[in-house]
Coordinates of C-alpha atoms in Angstrom, one line a residue:
Chain A
M1127 CA 30.6 70.8 63.4
M1128 CA 29.3 73.8 65.2
I1129 CA 29.0 71.8 68.4
L1130 CA 32.7 70.6 67.9
R1131 CA 34.0 74.1 67.5
R1132 CA 32.0 75.5 70.4
N1133 CA 33.4 72.7 72.7
F1134 CA 36.8 73.4 71.4
L1135 CA 36.7 77.0 72.2
K1136 CA 35.0 76.3 75.5
V1137 CA 38.1 74.0 76.6
F1138 CA 40.5 76.3 74.9
F1139 CA 39.5 79.4 76.9
T1140 CA 38.9 77.6 80.2
S1141 CA 42.6 76.2 80.0
L1142 CA 43.8 79.6 79.2
S1143 CA 42.4 81.0 82.3
M1144 CA 43.8 78.4 84.3
I1145 CA 47.4 79.4 83.1
S1146 CA 47.3 82.4 85.3
F1147 CA 47.3 80.2 88.5
I1148 CA 50.2 78.0 87.4
K1149 CA 53.7 79.2 88.5
F1150 CA 55.5 80.6 85.4
N1151 CA 58.8 78.8 86.4
S1152 CA 57.2 75.5 86.4
F1153 CA 57.5 75.3 82.7
F1154 CA 61.4 75.5 82.8
S1155 CA 63.9 73.1 84.0
Y1156 CA 64.2 72.8 87.7
D1157 CA 68.0 72.7 87.7
K1158 CA 69.4 75.9 88.8
K1159 CA 72.7 77.2 87.3
R1160 CA 75.7 76.7 89.4
K1161 CA 78.0 79.6 90.2
L1162 CA 81.3 79.1 92.0
R1163 CA 82.9 81.8 94.2
K1164 CA 86.2 81.5 96.0
N1165 CA 86.6 83.1 99.4
K1166 CA 89.6 82.6 101.6
N1167 CA 90.4 78.9 101.1
F1168 CA 86.9 77.8 100.4
I1169 CA 84.9 77.5 97.0
W1170 CA 81.4 78.3 97.6
Y1171 CA 78.7 76.6 95.6
L1172 CA 76.0 79.1 94.9
N1173 CA 72.9 79.7 92.6
D1174 CA 73.2 82.3 89.8
N1175 CA 70.7 84.6 91.6
D1176 CA 72.6 84.2 95.1
Chain B
M714 CA 91.5 37.7 138.7
I715 CA 94.1 40.3 137.8
A716 CA 97.9 39.4 138.1
K717 CA 100.7 41.8 137.6
N718 CA 102.5 39.2 135.5
L719 CA 102.6 35.6 134.7
D720 CA 104.7 34.5 137.7
N721 CA 102.1 32.8 139.9
I722 CA 99.7 31.7 137.3
N723 CA 99.2 28.0 136.6
L724 CA 99.4 27.8 132.8
E725 CA 98.2 24.3 132.6
N726 CA 94.9 23.4 130.8
I727 CA 94.0 26.6 129.5
P728 CA 91.4 26.2 126.6
V729 CA 92.0 29.8 125.2
V730 CA 94.5 32.5 125.5
I731 CA 93.7 36.0 124.2
F732 CA 96.5 38.5 123.5
G733 CA 95.3 42.0 124.0
S734 CA 92.9 43.5 126.5
G735 CA 91.2 46.1 124.2
P736 CA 87.6 46.1 123.2
A737 CA 88.2 42.9 121.0
G738 CA 90.0 40.8 123.6
I739 CA 87.9 41.8 126.7
T740 CA 84.6 41.2 124.8
T741 CA 85.7 37.7 123.7
A742 CA 86.8 37.0 127.2
L743 CA 83.5 38.2 128.6
E744 CA 81.6 36.1 126.1
L745 CA 83.5 32.9 126.7
E746 CA 83.1 33.5 130.6
K747 CA 79.3 33.3 130.0
K748 CA 79.7 30.0 128.4
N749 CA 81.7 28.9 131.3
I750 CA 85.0 28.6 129.3
K751 CA 88.1 29.6 131.2
C752 CA 90.5 32.0 129.4
L753 CA 93.8 33.7 130.1
L754 CA 93.8 37.3 128.9
I755 CA 97.4 38.7 128.3
E756 CA 98.1 42.5 128.3
A757 CA 101.4 43.9 127.4
G758 CA 101.0 47.1 129.2
E759 CA 100.1 48.0 132.7
E760 CA 96.8 48.7 134.3
N761 CA 97.1 52.4 133.6
Y762 CA 98.8 54.5 131.1
S763 CA 102.5 55.0 131.2
E764 CA 105.0 56.7 128.9
A765 CA 107.4 53.7 129.3
S766 CA 104.8 51.3 127.9
Q767 CA 103.8 53.8 125.1
E768 CA 107.5 53.7 124.1
F769 CA 107.1 50.3 122.5
Y770 CA 104.6 51.5 120.2
K771 CA 106.9 53.9 118.4
G772 CA 107.5 53.1 115.0
K773 CA 108.4 54.7 111.6
I774 CA 105.8 56.0 109.0
I775 CA 107.0 56.0 105.4
G776 CA 105.2 58.0 102.8
D777 CA 102.3 60.3 103.6
Q778 CA 102.3 61.4 107.2
I779 CA 99.6 60.4 109.9
M780 CA 99.6 60.8 113.6
G781 CA 102.4 59.0 115.4
L782 CA 102.2 55.2 116.0
S783 CA 102.7 55.9 119.8
E784 CA 100.0 58.5 119.9
N785 CA 97.1 56.9 118.0
R786 CA 96.9 53.7 120.2
L787 CA 97.4 52.9 123.8
R788 CA 99.2 49.9 125.3
Q789 CA 97.5 49.4 128.6
L790 CA 94.4 47.5 130.0
G791 CA 91.4 48.6 128.0
G792 CA 93.6 49.3 125.0
T793 CA 92.8 52.3 122.8
S794 CA 89.3 52.6 124.3
G795 CA 91.1 54.6 126.9
H796 CA 91.1 57.6 124.8
W797 CA 88.5 57.0 122.0
G798 CA 85.8 59.3 121.0
G799 CA 83.0 56.8 121.5
T800 CA 81.3 57.4 118.1
V801 CA 79.7 54.2 116.9
K802 CA 77.6 52.6 114.3
P803 CA 77.4 49.3 112.4
L804 CA 78.9 49.1 109.1
E805 CA 76.6 49.8 106.2
D806 CA 75.0 46.7 104.4
Y807 CA 76.7 47.6 101.1
A808 CA 80.3 47.9 103.0
F809 CA 80.2 44.2 103.0
E810 CA 80.2 43.6 99.2
F811 CA 83.6 42.1 99.0
W812 CA 83.7 40.5 102.4
P813 CA 83.4 36.8 102.8
I814 CA 80.4 37.4 105.3
K815 CA 77.5 39.7 104.9
S816 CA 76.1 42.1 107.3
N817 CA 73.2 39.7 108.3
D818 CA 76.0 37.4 109.8
L819 CA 76.8 40.1 112.4
K820 CA 73.3 41.3 113.1
P821 CA 72.6 38.7 115.8
Y822 CA 75.5 40.3 117.9
T823 CA 74.0 44.0 117.5
K824 CA 71.9 44.0 120.7
R825 CA 74.7 42.7 122.8
T826 CA 77.3 45.0 121.4
C827 CA 74.9 47.9 122.5
E828 CA 74.9 46.6 125.8
I829 CA 78.7 46.3 126.0
L830 CA 79.0 49.8 124.8
N831 CA 76.2 51.2 127.0
I832 CA 74.4 52.7 124.0
K833 CA 70.8 52.7 122.5
N834 CA 70.3 50.0 119.9
Q835 CA 69.2 52.8 117.4
F836 CA 70.8 53.5 114.2
R837 CA 68.3 55.2 111.8
K838 CA 68.8 56.2 108.5
A839 CA 66.6 58.4 106.3
A840 CA 66.9 59.1 102.7
L841 CA 67.6 62.9 101.9
S842 CA 68.0 62.0 98.2
K843 CA 68.7 59.1 95.8
F844 CA 72.4 59.9 96.7
F845 CA 72.5 60.9 100.4
N846 CA 71.2 59.5 103.7
Q847 CA 70.8 61.1 106.9
V848 CA 72.4 58.6 109.4
E849 CA 72.4 58.1 113.2
F850 CA 75.5 57.5 115.2
Q851 CA 75.4 56.6 118.9
Y852 CA 78.1 57.9 121.5
S853 CA 79.5 55.4 123.9
N854 CA 81.0 56.4 127.3
V855 CA 82.6 53.2 127.9
K856 CA 86.3 52.8 128.7
F857 CA 86.7 49.1 128.8
A858 CA 89.3 49.3 131.6
D859 CA 86.9 51.4 133.9
K860 CA 83.8 49.3 133.0
Y861 CA 85.5 45.8 133.3
K862 CA 88.2 46.0 135.7
N863 CA 86.3 45.0 138.8
H864 CA 84.4 42.4 136.8
I865 CA 87.6 40.8 135.6
K866 CA 89.2 41.1 139.2
N867 CA 86.4 39.1 140.6
S868 CA 85.9 36.6 137.6
K869 CA 86.8 33.0 138.1
N870 CA 87.0 32.2 134.4
I871 CA 88.8 35.2 133.2
I872 CA 92.6 35.4 134.4
L873 CA 94.2 38.8 133.3
A874 CA 98.1 39.0 133.4
L875 CA 99.4 42.5 132.8
N876 CA 103.0 43.5 131.7
T877 CA 103.2 40.3 129.5
Q878 CA 104.5 40.9 126.0
L879 CA 103.8 38.2 123.4
S880 CA 106.9 37.5 121.2
H881 CA 105.7 35.1 118.7
F882 CA 103.9 31.8 118.3
V883 CA 105.7 28.4 117.7
G884 CA 104.0 25.8 115.7
E885 CA 104.3 23.0 113.5
N886 CA 101.9 20.7 111.4
N887 CA 99.3 23.6 110.8
S888 CA 98.9 24.1 114.7
A889 CA 100.4 26.8 116.9
K890 CA 101.9 24.8 120.0
Y891 CA 102.7 27.6 122.2
A892 CA 103.1 31.3 122.5
L893 CA 106.5 32.7 123.6
C894 CA 105.9 35.5 125.9
V895 CA 108.3 37.7 128.1
S896 CA 106.8 38.4 131.7
G897 CA 108.5 39.6 134.8
N898 CA 111.7 39.5 132.8
K899 CA 111.2 35.9 132.2
K900 CA 110.4 33.7 129.1
K901 CA 107.4 31.9 129.3
K902 CA 105.8 29.3 127.1
I903 CA 101.9 29.3 127.1
K904 CA 100.1 26.4 125.8
A905 CA 96.5 26.4 125.1
K906 CA 93.9 24.8 122.7
Y907 CA 93.1 27.9 120.8
F908 CA 94.9 31.3 120.6
V909 CA 93.3 34.7 119.9
L910 CA 95.5 37.5 118.7
A911 CA 93.7 40.8 119.5
C912 CA 96.5 43.4 119.9
G913 CA 95.2 46.0 117.4
G914 CA 95.3 47.2 113.9
I915 CA 99.1 47.4 113.9
E916 CA 100.4 45.1 116.4
N917 CA 98.5 42.1 115.0
S918 CA 100.4 42.3 111.7
R919 CA 103.8 42.9 113.6
L920 CA 103.4 39.8 115.8
L921 CA 102.4 37.5 112.9
L922 CA 105.3 38.8 110.9
W923 CA 107.6 38.2 113.7
T924 CA 106.0 34.6 114.0
K925 CA 106.6 34.2 110.2
V926 CA 110.4 34.9 110.6
K927 CA 110.8 32.6 113.6
N928 CA 108.9 29.8 112.2
S929 CA 109.7 29.5 108.4
G930 CA 107.2 27.2 106.9
F931 CA 104.6 27.8 109.5
F932 CA 102.3 30.1 107.5
N933 CA 101.7 29.9 103.8
K934 CA 104.4 31.6 101.9
N935 CA 101.9 34.0 100.1
L936 CA 100.1 35.0 103.4
P937 CA 99.6 38.9 102.9
I938 CA 100.4 39.6 106.5
G939 CA 100.6 43.5 107.1
K940 CA 99.2 44.3 103.7
Y941 CA 96.2 46.2 102.6
W942 CA 96.3 48.5 105.7
M943 CA 93.8 51.3 106.0
T944 CA 92.8 54.1 107.9
H945 CA 89.8 56.6 107.6
P946 CA 90.9 60.1 106.3
H947 CA 89.1 62.3 108.7
V948 CA 89.4 65.7 107.4
L949 CA 87.8 69.2 107.7
G950 CA 86.4 69.4 104.2
A951 CA 83.9 72.1 104.0
R952 CA 81.8 74.7 105.7
G953 CA 78.3 76.2 105.4
V954 CA 74.8 76.7 106.5
I955 CA 71.9 74.2 106.4
S956 CA 68.2 75.1 107.2
R957 CA 66.7 72.7 109.6
K958 CA 63.3 73.6 108.4
K959 CA 63.9 73.2 104.8
L960 CA 65.6 69.7 105.4
K961 CA 62.4 68.8 107.4
E962 CA 60.1 70.1 104.6
K963 CA 62.1 67.9 102.1
M964 CA 62.4 64.9 104.2
K965 CA 58.9 65.1 105.7
N966 CA 58.5 62.5 108.3
N967 CA 61.8 60.8 107.6
F968 CA 63.9 63.6 109.1
L969 CA 65.9 62.4 112.1
G970 CA 65.6 65.2 114.7
Y971 CA 68.3 63.9 116.9
D972 CA 70.2 66.6 119.1
N973 CA 73.7 66.1 117.8
F974 CA 75.9 66.5 114.8
M975 CA 73.9 66.0 111.8
H976 CA 75.4 63.2 109.9
F977 CA 75.0 62.5 106.1
S978 CA 76.5 59.6 104.3
T979 CA 76.7 58.3 100.7
T980 CA 74.2 55.8 99.4
K981 CA 75.2 52.7 97.5
E982 CA 73.7 54.6 94.3
L983 CA 76.2 57.4 94.7
V984 CA 79.1 55.0 95.2
V985 CA 78.1 53.2 92.1
E986 CA 77.3 56.0 89.9
K987 CA 80.3 58.2 90.6
N988 CA 82.6 55.1 91.1
I989 CA 83.8 56.4 94.5
L990 CA 84.3 55.0 97.9
S991 CA 81.8 55.5 100.8
A992 CA 81.8 58.6 102.9
S993 CA 80.2 60.5 105.7
M994 CA 80.1 64.0 106.9
Y995 CA 78.9 65.8 109.9
M996 CA 78.5 69.6 110.7
L997 CA 80.3 70.9 113.9
T998 CA 77.2 72.9 114.8
Q999 CA 76.9 75.9 117.1
D1000 CA 74.9 73.8 119.3
V1001 CA 77.6 71.4 120.0
F1002 CA 80.5 73.8 120.0
R1003 CA 79.2 77.0 121.6
K1004 CA 82.6 78.4 121.8
D1005 CA 83.0 78.2 118.0
K1006 CA 80.7 81.2 117.4
I1007 CA 83.8 82.9 115.7
V1008 CA 83.4 80.3 113.1
D1009 CA 79.9 80.9 112.7
K1010 CA 80.2 84.8 112.2
E1011 CA 83.1 84.2 109.9
I1012 CA 80.9 82.0 107.7
I1013 CA 78.0 84.5 107.6
K1014 CA 80.5 87.0 106.7
D1015 CA 81.8 84.8 104.0
I1016 CA 78.2 84.4 102.6
L1017 CA 77.4 87.9 102.7
C1018 CA 80.3 88.7 100.6
V1019 CA 80.0 85.9 98.0
A1020 CA 76.2 85.8 97.9
P1021 CA 74.6 89.0 99.2
G1022 CA 71.2 87.9 97.8
Y1023 CA 71.2 84.6 99.7
G1024 CA 72.6 86.5 102.8
K1025 CA 69.6 88.7 102.8
K1026 CA 67.3 85.6 102.7
L1027 CA 69.5 84.0 105.6
A1028 CA 69.0 87.1 107.6
N1029 CA 65.1 86.6 107.6
M1030 CA 65.4 83.0 108.9
D1031 CA 65.3 82.1 112.6
F1032 CA 69.0 81.8 113.1
I1033 CA 69.1 80.1 116.5
K1034 CA 66.4 77.5 116.0
D1035 CA 66.6 76.9 112.3
I1036 CA 70.0 77.5 110.8
K1037 CA 72.9 75.0 111.4
C1038 CA 76.1 76.6 110.6
G1039 CA 79.7 75.5 110.9
N1040 CA 82.7 73.6 109.7
I1041 CA 82.0 70.1 108.0
A1042 CA 84.2 67.2 108.8
L1043 CA 84.5 64.2 106.4
L1044 CA 85.0 60.6 107.5
L1045 CA 86.2 58.8 104.3
E1046 CA 86.6 55.3 103.3
Q1047 CA 90.1 54.6 102.1
E1048 CA 90.6 51.6 99.6
P1049 CA 92.9 48.7 100.6
I1050 CA 96.0 48.6 98.6
E1051 CA 98.8 46.1 98.7
D1052 CA 101.4 48.7 99.2
N1053 CA 99.9 50.4 102.3
K1054 CA 101.5 48.0 104.7
V1055 CA 103.0 47.2 108.0
V1056 CA 106.6 45.7 107.8
L1057 CA 109.2 44.8 110.3
D1058 CA 111.9 47.3 111.0
K1059 CA 115.5 46.4 111.4
D1060 CA 115.3 48.1 114.9
K1061 CA 114.3 45.9 117.7
D1062 CA 112.5 46.7 121.2
I1063 CA 114.1 45.4 124.4
F1064 CA 112.2 42.0 123.8
G1065 CA 114.1 41.5 120.6
I1066 CA 111.0 42.0 118.5
P1067 CA 111.4 44.3 115.5
K1068 CA 109.6 47.6 115.6
V1069 CA 107.1 48.6 113.1
K1070 CA 107.6 50.4 109.7
L1071 CA 104.4 51.5 108.3
F1072 CA 104.1 52.5 104.4
F1073 CA 101.2 54.7 104.0
K1074 CA 100.1 56.7 101.1
Q1075 CA 96.9 58.4 100.5
T1076 CA 95.1 57.2 97.3
E1077 CA 93.6 59.2 94.4
L1078 CA 90.3 57.5 95.0
S1079 CA 89.9 58.7 98.5
I1080 CA 90.7 62.1 97.3
K1081 CA 88.2 62.0 94.4
T1082 CA 85.6 60.6 97.0
A1083 CA 86.0 63.7 99.1
K1084 CA 85.5 66.1 96.1
L1085 CA 82.6 64.3 94.4
F1086 CA 80.9 63.5 97.7
M1087 CA 81.0 67.1 99.0
E1088 CA 80.5 68.5 95.5
G1089 CA 77.3 66.3 95.1
F1090 CA 76.0 67.4 98.6
A1091 CA 76.9 71.3 97.9
D1092 CA 74.8 71.1 94.6
L1093 CA 71.9 69.4 96.4
C1094 CA 71.9 72.1 99.0
R1095 CA 71.8 74.9 96.7
K1096 CA 69.3 73.4 94.1
E1097 CA 66.8 72.4 96.9
D1098 CA 67.6 75.6 98.8
L1099 CA 68.5 73.5 102.0
G1100 CA 71.6 75.8 102.6
R1101 CA 74.8 76.7 101.0
I1102 CA 78.0 74.8 101.2
A1103 CA 81.6 75.8 100.5
I1104 CA 84.4 73.1 99.9
K1105 CA 87.7 73.5 100.9
E1106 CA 90.2 74.6 98.1
S1107 CA 92.5 71.8 98.5
I1108 CA 89.7 69.2 98.2
Y1109 CA 88.2 71.1 95.2
N1110 CA 91.8 71.0 93.5
L1111 CA 92.0 67.3 94.4
E1112 CA 95.1 67.8 96.6
K1113 CA 96.3 65.4 99.2
F1114 CA 94.7 65.8 102.7
E1115 CA 96.6 67.5 105.5
L1116 CA 98.0 65.4 108.2
L1117 CA 95.7 62.6 109.1
E1118 CA 94.7 61.3 112.6
G1119 CA 94.9 57.7 112.0
Y1120 CA 93.1 56.6 115.0
H1121 CA 91.4 53.9 113.1
Q1122 CA 93.7 51.2 112.1
M1123 CA 92.3 48.6 109.9
G1124 CA 93.6 45.8 107.7
G1125 CA 96.9 43.9 107.6
T1126 CA 95.3 40.5 108.5
R1127 CA 92.3 41.1 106.3
M1128 CA 89.6 38.2 105.9
G1129 CA 88.7 36.4 102.8
T1130 CA 88.6 33.3 100.8
D1131 CA 91.5 33.8 98.4
K1132 CA 94.5 32.7 100.4
S1133 CA 97.0 34.8 98.6
K1134 CA 94.9 38.1 99.3
S1135 CA 93.7 37.4 102.8
V1136 CA 95.1 36.1 106.1
V1137 CA 92.1 34.9 108.0
D1138 CA 88.9 33.1 106.8
A1139 CA 85.3 34.2 107.7
D1140 CA 85.7 32.7 111.1
L1141 CA 88.8 34.8 111.9
K1142 CA 91.1 31.6 111.8
V1143 CA 94.4 32.2 110.1
H1144 CA 94.5 30.2 106.9
N1145 CA 95.7 26.6 107.2
I1146 CA 96.4 27.0 110.9
N1147 CA 93.8 25.0 113.0
N1148 CA 93.9 27.0 116.3
L1149 CA 95.2 30.6 115.6
Y1150 CA 92.6 33.3 115.4
V1151 CA 93.0 37.0 114.9
S1152 CA 90.5 39.4 116.2
G1153 CA 90.0 43.4 115.6
S1154 CA 89.9 45.7 112.9
S1155 CA 93.0 44.3 111.3
N1156 CA 90.6 41.7 109.9
F1157 CA 88.6 44.2 108.0
F1158 CA 88.4 43.6 104.3
T1159 CA 87.3 47.2 103.5
G1160 CA 87.0 50.0 105.9
G1161 CA 83.6 51.6 104.9
Y1162 CA 83.0 55.2 106.4
T1163 CA 81.9 54.1 109.8
N1164 CA 84.2 54.1 113.0
P1165 CA 85.3 50.5 113.5
T1166 CA 84.8 49.6 117.0
F1167 CA 81.0 48.5 116.8
T1168 CA 82.1 45.9 114.1
I1169 CA 85.1 44.8 116.2
I1170 CA 83.0 44.0 119.1
Q1171 CA 80.3 42.2 116.9
F1172 CA 83.2 40.1 115.5
A1173 CA 84.5 39.4 119.0
I1174 CA 81.2 38.2 120.3
R1175 CA 80.8 36.0 117.1
L1176 CA 84.4 34.8 117.8
A1177 CA 83.5 33.6 121.1
E1178 CA 80.5 31.8 119.9
K1179 CA 82.8 29.9 117.1
L1180 CA 85.3 28.9 119.8
N1181 CA 82.6 27.6 122.0
E1182 CA 81.3 25.5 119.3
K1183 CA 84.8 24.2 118.7
L1184 CA 85.5 23.3 122.2
R1185 CA 82.2 21.6 122.5
S1186 CA 82.8 19.6 119.5
T1187 CA 86.3 18.4 120.7

């Protein structure tokens, strides 16, 4: 039991330390939100943060 | 040899007569010559451009406007190749879905077509995404009159007669007996084993319709001559910026680094999934149109105005080497509908042949195609950060396109197996007529998004092969 617990904690903390190397936005949908803006006779297809 | 008219030409024992000296007619004549088959090539116009000759091409357009019928085609030696842009590419494989032949039937003629057009046999395609391909066109500098005039002059097997207008074919018992022509103010009957009508995407329909009037019962009653006429809507559809660097990163080794317009097209998957027609686009970049820098500046100003965040990012990129910026032109497929058609007008020309009346309406599907094609591309660009695209408001609102060019005239004598919905069979022979063939884009069942001349020439070479087989077997 003790060995199992020790192994679990080992894996848990190792994984936790890995998270800092992974890009935060990888956990979210890749799809960026579309924003339409009209200028003169054209409709621009933009991202929300453009 | 080249003759001013039919006056001094011996019209006996001619195996093949070809009407029309454009790319289709000249190609078939050249291929027959290689097989040692004599042919008479008939041209209604003169050797060079003349206003008087162009007058014959005037006609009425009913419905949505396209460029005038005497401006978008040439009645002279070499036909409309005298003023074409030279942009060529074979039709996509999926464009043949409803044709009676498949793209593989035309592939054996690709190499020879490239030789005729003085172009590289290279039409690469690379996937940008599941729905878009980067495609490669070639650019031909060939004007058929310039390239082949001297060759024809010195040829023993090709006799070219200028200033000779075909009026109609006269036939019975499923055979065309002779063609009635007007040459040097005289009526002439030309007999041959085989007749090929290669007068262009409007004239082919006009002359067959007049033949139908003059020979009741010669053609099948339901033959849809003149119907399912098409052009390619070629419109300014969008503008924007694209990063070559980002494109290369996304496409890796597949990126086609050719130095010209960047062409993108629909994939079959996009056509099926969105239920649209095929389409292509190209950016009129600063590299090609250096004088167009005003447009570049305008576009950058627009971006800074609507998307300052992206504008700042853009400022840090290598503008000259990396960023492509400009207006985007669309070349769209138009679906064949029965109501778009060539009919005979009441007005006649001086030869007594009725002039043309063209009924043409833009279709909702073409308009929808323009919007969904550009919208999909614009979304791909912003999501993958390849660039930013703005769609023309009229296309976004699904309004009709502004005045169309109409240089590409297709349909009217479409090929097929259903005799009530097509005029010629897979070998380009008019249904139920043993010795009358039609050549050119009037035979296209659908138009695809590709400029038609490459396919016209592939078909013209194939036709010469078919005629050779027929002549040898008889």
